[in-house]
Coordinates of C-alpha atoms in Angstrom, one line a residue:
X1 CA 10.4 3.0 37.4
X2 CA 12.5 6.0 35.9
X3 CA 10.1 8.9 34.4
X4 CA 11.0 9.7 30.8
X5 CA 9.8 12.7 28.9
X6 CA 8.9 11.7 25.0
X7 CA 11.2 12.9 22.2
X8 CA 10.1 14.3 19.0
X9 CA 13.2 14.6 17.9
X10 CA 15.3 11.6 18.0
X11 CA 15.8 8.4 19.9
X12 CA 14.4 8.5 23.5
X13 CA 16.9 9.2 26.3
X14 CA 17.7 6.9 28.8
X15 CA 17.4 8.4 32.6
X16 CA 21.3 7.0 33.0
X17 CA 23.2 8.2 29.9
X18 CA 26.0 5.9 31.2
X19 CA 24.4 3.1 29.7
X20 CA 25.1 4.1 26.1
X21 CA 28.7 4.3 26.9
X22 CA 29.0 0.9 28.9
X23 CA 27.5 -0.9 26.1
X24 CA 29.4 0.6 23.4
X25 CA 32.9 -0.3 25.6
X26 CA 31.2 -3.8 26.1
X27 CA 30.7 -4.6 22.5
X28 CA 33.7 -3.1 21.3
X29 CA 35.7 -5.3 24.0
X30 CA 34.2 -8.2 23.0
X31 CA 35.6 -8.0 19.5
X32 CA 38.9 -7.2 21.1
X33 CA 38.8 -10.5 22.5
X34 CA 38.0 -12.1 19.7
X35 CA 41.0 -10.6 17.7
X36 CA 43.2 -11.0 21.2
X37 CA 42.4 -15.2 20.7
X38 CA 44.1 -15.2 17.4
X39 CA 47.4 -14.2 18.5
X40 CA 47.4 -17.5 20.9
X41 CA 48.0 -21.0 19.9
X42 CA 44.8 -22.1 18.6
X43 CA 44.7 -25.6 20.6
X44 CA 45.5 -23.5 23.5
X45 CA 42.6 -21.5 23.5
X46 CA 39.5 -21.2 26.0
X47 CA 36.3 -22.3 24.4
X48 CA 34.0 -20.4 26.2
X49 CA 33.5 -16.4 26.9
X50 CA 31.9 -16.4 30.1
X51 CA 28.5 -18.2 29.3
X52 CA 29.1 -18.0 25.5
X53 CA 30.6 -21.4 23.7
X54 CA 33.3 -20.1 21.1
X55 CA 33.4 -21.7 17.4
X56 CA 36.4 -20.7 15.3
X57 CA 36.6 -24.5 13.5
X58 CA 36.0 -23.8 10.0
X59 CA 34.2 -27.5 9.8
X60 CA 32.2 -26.8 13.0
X61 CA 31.4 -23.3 11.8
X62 CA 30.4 -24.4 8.6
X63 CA 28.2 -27.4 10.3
X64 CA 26.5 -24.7 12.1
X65 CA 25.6 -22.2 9.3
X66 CA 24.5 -25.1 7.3
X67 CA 22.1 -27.0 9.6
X68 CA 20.0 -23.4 11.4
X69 CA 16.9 -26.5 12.4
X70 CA 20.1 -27.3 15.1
X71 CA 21.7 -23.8 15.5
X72 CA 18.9 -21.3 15.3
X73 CA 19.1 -17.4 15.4
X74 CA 18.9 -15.9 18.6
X75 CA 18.3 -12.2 17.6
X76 CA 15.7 -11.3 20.1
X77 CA 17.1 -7.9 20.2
X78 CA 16.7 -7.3 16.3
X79 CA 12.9 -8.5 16.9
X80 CA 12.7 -5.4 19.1
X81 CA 12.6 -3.8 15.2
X82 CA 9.9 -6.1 14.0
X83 CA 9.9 -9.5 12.1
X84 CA 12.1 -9.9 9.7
X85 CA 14.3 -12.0 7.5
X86 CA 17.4 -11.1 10.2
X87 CA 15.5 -12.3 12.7
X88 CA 13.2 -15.2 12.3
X89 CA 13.7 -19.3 11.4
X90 CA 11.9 -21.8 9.9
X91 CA 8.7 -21.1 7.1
X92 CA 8.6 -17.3 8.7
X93 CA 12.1 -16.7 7.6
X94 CA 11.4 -18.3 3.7
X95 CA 8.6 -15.9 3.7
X96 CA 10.6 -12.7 4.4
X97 CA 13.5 -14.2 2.2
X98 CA 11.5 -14.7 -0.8
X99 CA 10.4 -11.5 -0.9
X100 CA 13.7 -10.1 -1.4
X101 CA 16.0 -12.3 -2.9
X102 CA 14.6 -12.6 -6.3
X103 CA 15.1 -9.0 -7.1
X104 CA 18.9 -9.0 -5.3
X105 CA 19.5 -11.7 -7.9
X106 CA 18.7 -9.9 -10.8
X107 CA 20.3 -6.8 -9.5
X108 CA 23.8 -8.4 -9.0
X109 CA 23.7 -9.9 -12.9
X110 CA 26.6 -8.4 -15.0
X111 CA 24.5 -6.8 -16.5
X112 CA 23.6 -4.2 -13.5
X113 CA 27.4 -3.3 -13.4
X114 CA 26.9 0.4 -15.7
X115 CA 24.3 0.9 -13.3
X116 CA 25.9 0.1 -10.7
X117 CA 29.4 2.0 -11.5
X118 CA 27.0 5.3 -12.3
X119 CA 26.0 5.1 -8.8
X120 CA 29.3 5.0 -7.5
X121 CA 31.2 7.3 -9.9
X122 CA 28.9 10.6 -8.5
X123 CA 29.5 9.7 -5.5
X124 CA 33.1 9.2 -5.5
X125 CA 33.6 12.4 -7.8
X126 CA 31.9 14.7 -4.8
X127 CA 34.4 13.6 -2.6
X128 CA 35.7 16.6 -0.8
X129 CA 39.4 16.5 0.2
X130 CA 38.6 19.4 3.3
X131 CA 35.8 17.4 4.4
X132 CA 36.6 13.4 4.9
X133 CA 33.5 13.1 7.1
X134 CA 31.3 13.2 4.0
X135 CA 33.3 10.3 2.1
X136 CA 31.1 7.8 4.5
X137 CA 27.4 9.4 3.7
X138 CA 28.4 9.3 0.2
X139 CA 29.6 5.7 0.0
X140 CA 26.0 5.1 1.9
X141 CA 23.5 7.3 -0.7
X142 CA 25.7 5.2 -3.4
X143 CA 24.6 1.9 -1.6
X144 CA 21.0 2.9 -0.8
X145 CA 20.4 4.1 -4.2
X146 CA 22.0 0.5 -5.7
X147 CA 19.6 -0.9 -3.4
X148 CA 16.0 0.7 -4.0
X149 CA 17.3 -0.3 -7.8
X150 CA 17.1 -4.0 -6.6
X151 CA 13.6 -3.4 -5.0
X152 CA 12.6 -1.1 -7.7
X153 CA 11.2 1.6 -5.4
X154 CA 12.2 5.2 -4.9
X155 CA 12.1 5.9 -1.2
X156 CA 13.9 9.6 0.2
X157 CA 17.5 7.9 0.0
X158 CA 18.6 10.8 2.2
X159 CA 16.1 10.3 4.7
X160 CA 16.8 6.7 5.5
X161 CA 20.6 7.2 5.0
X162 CA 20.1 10.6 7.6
X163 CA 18.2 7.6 10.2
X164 CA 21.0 5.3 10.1
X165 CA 23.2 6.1 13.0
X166 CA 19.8 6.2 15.0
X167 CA 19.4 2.6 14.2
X168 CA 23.4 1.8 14.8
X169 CA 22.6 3.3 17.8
X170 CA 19.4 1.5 19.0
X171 CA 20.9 -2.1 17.4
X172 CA 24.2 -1.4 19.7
X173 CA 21.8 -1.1 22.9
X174 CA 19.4 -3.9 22.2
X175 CA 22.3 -6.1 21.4
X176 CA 24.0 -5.2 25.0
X177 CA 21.0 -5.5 26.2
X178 CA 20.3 -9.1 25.6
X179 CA 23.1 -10.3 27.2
X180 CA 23.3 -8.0 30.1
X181 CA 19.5 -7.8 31.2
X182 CA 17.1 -5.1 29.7
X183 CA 17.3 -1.4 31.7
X184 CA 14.3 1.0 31.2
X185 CA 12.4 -1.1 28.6
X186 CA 9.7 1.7 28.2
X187 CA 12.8 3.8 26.5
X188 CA 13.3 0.8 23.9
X189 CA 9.9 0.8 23.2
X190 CA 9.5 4.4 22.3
X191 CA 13.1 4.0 20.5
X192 CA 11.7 1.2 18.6
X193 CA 8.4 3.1 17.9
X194 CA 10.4 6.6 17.1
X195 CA 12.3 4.2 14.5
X196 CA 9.0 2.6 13.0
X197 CA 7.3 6.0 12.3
X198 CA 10.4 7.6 10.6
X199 CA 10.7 4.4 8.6
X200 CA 7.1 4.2 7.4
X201 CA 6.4 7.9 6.9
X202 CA 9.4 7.3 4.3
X203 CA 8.5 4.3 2.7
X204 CA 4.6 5.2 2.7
X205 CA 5.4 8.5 0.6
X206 CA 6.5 6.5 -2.1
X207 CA 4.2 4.9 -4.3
X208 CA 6.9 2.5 -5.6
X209 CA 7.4 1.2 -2.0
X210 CA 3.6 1.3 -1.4
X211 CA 3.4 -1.2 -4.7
X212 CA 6.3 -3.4 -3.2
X213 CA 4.7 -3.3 -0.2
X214 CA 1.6 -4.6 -0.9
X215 CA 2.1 -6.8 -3.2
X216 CA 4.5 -8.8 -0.7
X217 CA 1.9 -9.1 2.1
X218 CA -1.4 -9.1 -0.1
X219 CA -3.2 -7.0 2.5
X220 CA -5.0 -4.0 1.4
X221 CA -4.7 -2.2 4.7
X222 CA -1.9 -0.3 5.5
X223 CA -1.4 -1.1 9.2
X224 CA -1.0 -5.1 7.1
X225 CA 1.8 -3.7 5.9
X226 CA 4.2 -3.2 8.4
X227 CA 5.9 -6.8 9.0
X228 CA 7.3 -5.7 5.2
X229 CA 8.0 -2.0 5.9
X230 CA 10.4 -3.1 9.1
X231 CA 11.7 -5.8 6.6
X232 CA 12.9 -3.3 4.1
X233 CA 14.1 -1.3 6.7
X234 CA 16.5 -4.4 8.2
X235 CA 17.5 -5.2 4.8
X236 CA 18.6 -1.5 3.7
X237 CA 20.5 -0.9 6.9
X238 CA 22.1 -4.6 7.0
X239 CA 22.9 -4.9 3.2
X240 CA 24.4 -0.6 3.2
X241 CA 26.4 -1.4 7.0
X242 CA 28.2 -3.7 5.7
X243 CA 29.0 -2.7 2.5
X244 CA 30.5 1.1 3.4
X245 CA 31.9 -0.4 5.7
X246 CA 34.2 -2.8 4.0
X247 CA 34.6 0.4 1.8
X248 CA 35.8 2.3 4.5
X249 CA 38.3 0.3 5.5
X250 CA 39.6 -0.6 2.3
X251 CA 40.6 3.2 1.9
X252 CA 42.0 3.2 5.7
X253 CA 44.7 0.4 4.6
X254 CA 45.4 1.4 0.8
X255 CA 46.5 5.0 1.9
X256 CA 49.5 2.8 4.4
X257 CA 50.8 1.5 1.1
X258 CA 51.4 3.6 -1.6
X259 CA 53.0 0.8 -3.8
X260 CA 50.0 -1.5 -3.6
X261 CA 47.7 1.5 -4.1
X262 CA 49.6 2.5 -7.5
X263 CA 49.5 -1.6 -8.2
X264 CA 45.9 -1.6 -7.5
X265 CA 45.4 1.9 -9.7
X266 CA 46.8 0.3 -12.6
X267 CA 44.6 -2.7 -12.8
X268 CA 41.6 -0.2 -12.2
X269 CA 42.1 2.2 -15.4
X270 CA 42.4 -1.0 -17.3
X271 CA 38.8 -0.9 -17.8
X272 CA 38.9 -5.3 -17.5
X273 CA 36.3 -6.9 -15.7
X274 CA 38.2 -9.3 -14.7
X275 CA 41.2 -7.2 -11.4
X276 CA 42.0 -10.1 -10.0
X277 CA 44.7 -7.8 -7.3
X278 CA 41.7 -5.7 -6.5
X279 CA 39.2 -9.0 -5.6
X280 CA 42.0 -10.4 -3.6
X281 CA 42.6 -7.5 -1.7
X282 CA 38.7 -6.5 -1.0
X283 CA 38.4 -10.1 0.2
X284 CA 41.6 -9.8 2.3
X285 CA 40.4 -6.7 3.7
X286 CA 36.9 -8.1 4.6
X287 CA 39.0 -11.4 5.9
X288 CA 41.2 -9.0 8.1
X289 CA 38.2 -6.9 9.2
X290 CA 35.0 -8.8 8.9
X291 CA 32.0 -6.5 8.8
X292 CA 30.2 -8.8 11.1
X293 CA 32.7 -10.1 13.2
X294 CA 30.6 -12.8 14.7
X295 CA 26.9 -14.1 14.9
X296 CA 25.5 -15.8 18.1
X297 CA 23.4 -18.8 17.8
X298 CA 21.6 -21.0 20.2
X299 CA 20.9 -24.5 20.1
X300 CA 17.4 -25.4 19.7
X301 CA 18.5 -29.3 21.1
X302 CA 21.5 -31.2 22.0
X303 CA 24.4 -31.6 19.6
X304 CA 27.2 -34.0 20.0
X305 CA 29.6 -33.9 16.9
X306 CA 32.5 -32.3 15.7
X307 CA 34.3 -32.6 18.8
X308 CA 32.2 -30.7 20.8
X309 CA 29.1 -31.5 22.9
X310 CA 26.4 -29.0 23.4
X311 CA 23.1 -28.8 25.7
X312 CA 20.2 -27.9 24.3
X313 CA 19.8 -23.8 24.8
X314 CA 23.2 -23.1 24.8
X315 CA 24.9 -19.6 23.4
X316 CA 27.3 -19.9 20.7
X317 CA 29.3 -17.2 19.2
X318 CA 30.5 -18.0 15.8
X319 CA 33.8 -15.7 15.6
X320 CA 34.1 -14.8 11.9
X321 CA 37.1 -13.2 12.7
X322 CA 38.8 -16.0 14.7
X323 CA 37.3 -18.1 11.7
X324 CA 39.0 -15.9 9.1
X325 CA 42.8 -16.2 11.0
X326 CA 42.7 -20.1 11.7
X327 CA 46.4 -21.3 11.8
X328 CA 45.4 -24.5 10.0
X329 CA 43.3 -22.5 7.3
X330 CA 45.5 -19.4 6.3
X331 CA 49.3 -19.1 5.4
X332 CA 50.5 -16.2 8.0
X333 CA 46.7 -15.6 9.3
X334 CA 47.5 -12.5 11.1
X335 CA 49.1 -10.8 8.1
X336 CA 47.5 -8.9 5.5
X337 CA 48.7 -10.1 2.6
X338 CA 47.0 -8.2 -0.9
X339 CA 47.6 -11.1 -3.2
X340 CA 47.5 -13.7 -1.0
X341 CA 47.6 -17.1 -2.3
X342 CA 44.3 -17.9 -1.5
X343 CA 42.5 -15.6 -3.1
X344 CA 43.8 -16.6 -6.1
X345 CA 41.8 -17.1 -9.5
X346 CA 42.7 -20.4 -10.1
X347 CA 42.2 -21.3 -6.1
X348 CA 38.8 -22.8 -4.7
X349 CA 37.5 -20.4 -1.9
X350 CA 38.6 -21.5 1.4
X351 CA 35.6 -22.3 3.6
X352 CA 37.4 -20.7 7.0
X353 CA 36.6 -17.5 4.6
X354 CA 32.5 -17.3 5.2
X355 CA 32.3 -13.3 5.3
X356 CA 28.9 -13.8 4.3
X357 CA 28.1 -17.0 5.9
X358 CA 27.5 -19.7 4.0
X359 CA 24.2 -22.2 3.8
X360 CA 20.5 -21.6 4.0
X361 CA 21.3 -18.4 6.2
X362 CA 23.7 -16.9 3.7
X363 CA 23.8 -13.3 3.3
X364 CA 20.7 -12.6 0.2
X365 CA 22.9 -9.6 -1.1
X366 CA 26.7 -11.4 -1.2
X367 CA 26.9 -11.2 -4.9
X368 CA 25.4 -7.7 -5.0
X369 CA 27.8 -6.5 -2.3
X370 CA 30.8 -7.8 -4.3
X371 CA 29.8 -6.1 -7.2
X372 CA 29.1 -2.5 -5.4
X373 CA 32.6 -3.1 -3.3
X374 CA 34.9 -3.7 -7.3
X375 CA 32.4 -0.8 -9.1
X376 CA 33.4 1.3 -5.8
X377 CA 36.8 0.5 -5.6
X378 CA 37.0 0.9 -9.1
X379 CA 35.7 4.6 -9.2
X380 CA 37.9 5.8 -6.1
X381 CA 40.9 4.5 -7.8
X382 CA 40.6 6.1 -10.9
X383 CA 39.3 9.3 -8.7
X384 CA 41.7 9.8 -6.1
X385 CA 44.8 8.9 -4.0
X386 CA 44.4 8.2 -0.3
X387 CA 47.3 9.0 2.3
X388 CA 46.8 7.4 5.9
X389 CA 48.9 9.0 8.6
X390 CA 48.1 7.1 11.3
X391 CA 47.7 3.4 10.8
X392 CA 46.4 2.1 13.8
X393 CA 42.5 3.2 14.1
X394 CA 39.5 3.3 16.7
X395 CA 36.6 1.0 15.1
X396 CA 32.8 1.1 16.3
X397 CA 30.5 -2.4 16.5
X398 CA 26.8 -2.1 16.3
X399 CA 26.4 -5.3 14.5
X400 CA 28.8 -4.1 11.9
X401 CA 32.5 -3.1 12.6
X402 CA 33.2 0.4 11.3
X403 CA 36.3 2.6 11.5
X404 CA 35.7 5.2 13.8
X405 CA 36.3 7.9 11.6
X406 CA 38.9 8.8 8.7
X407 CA 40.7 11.0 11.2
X408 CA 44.6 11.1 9.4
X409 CA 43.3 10.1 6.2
X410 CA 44.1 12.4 3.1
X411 CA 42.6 12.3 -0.1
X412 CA 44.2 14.7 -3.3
X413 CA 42.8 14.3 -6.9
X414 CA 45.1 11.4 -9.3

């Protein structure tokens, strides 16, 4: 077995730095092919990827998220992090859940939204028009900080937010690895352990998250008290990931249109709570470009039903993107289309559009997300006006899609 040296510093080196970049061309080719499958006639399409069944039905795909007994969470590699909500089924899973969800309820009332939109606007008024690497760290203090207002604990927000691309990084090789065969597990394990120290030293210096802490597993030990350190951990990462991202994009394609952006401008410095241009497009945006682009389940026995028949133990890949572009679901599914139809007020929610899942499984902070994405969205408009020079952009998966970076995107102040 390879000899590694420890590392103080950051996340463990593996002996063959190839590795990293294999499985960051892997992942990111696997969404390609996703995408690639919506251009082709959808009765014409292969319904595997190599060993992996592919669901893009939006009555299978809801089937699935509603019945996880059948089609359970395979997310070994996230349990490489510890237990948590993301990663278990069954009474362990209610356990984490309940937990949480309480307090992301209250958070995501109407009632949060000043608080909310306070987080948002200091962020959004230190954006720096030299310096469009810092809009995305900004975007993600904003988020945390929404966040330990859910939980009601007061954690180093630029700590955790500092540890992130760690964890993008470790998620990204745990993922590859657990359909490619693990390499050099010793290095995971002192990745996972590097990640678990930095994570408790930050949580354990707060008093607030001490409180939460304990009170959630009832243990008056400290080394009790990690199953619900690593869950706060999963839950800050997953719930801010996805939420700067969607951000992130949403600046990307306003700065192409400059008509739409004034449109969308307008209905911002209204100062209604009701935008109903700027919902449709954030949900077009996160239709176009899903944050998750797909979960994998496995089936914990046979299934024979909704035209398909599956063994027991076989890998599924729910595509939310091939999902989100069904011809039968969407008018003109592989345009983006602002104010499209569907997204109306008056029109029910399509159920091929399941950003957040849907069923038992759905994601805990949906409603809080929405609200952060509008108070965001919100703030930026009334801020500043985005310019995007080059439309077509390099993303990053690590179990969120990301734009690689705002490279040829302006900002100047309204």
């Amino acid at each position: 077995m390879p000899q590694v040296t420890e590392c103080h510093d950051g996340l463990q080196p593996f002996s063959d730095p190839s590795v990293e970049v294999q499985a960051q061309w892997t992942l990111n080719n696997l969404v390609l092919k996703l995408m690639a499958r919506t251009t082709q006639p959808f009765d014409q399409r292969p319904k595997d990827l190599g060993t992996l069944a592919v669901v893009e039905d939006p009555h299978l795909a809801e089937y699935m998220m509603r019945n996880p007994a059948i089609f359970q969470k395979n997310f070994a590699l996230v349990a490489a992090l510890g237990k948590s909500r993301f990663n278990l089924n069954g009474e362990q899973w209610e356990l984490f859940r309940n937990r949480t969800q309480p307090s992301y309820n209250k958070a995501s009332r109407k009632t949060e939204r000043a608080n909310i939109a306070a987080h948002y606007d200091r962020a959004v008024e230190a954006f720096d028009p030299g310096d469009m690497d810092s809009v995305e760290p900004l975007l993600s203090n904003a988020a945390m900080s929404v966040f330990v207002d859910a939980l009601g604990i007061s954690p180093d927000i630029n700590q955790i937010v500092d540890l992130f691309p760690q964890v993008r990084i470790h998620a990204k090789m745990l993922q590859y690895f657990s359909w490619s065969g693990v390499r050099e597990p010793e290095v995971l394990a002192k990745r996972a352990n590097w990640l678990d120290q930095r994570f408790n030293a930050i949580f354990m210096d707060d008093p607030l998250s001490r409180d939460f802490v304990r009170e959630a597993i009832g243990g008056t030990h400290p080394e009790e008290w990690h199953p619900a350190i690593t869950d706060l951990m999963q839950n800050a990462f997953a719930g801010t990931e996805t939420t700067v991202a969607t951000l992130c994009w949403a600046v990307r394609l306003m700065g192409q249109n400059r008509t739409l952006q004034n449109q969308l401008r307008t209905e911002a410095r209204l100062g209604e709570a009701d935008t109903p241009l700027l919902r449709s497009f954030m949900f077009e945006v996160m239709r176009c470009i899903p944050p998750i682009p797909f979960v994998v389940r496995e089936t914990k026995q046979a299934y024979d039903g909704n035209g398909v028949s599956y063994p027991a133990g076989q890998q599924i890949i729910l595509s939310i993107i091939g999902l989100h572009k069904n011809p039968n679901a969407w008018s003109n599914p592989n345009q983006f289309h602002a104010a499209r139809p569907e997204f109306a007020p008056s029109a029910s929610t399509p159920k091929a559009y399941r950003p957040f899942l849907s069923g038992p499984r759905v994601c805990g902070g949906k409603r809080l997300a929405e609200l952060e994405m509008m108070s965001a969205m919100t703030a930026i408009l009334r801020k500043w006006r985005f310019s995007t020079k080059v439309p077509d952009v390099d993303f990053e998966y690590a179990l969120a899609m990301r734009p690689a970076s705002f490279a040829g995107v302006s900002i100047e102040a309204v």
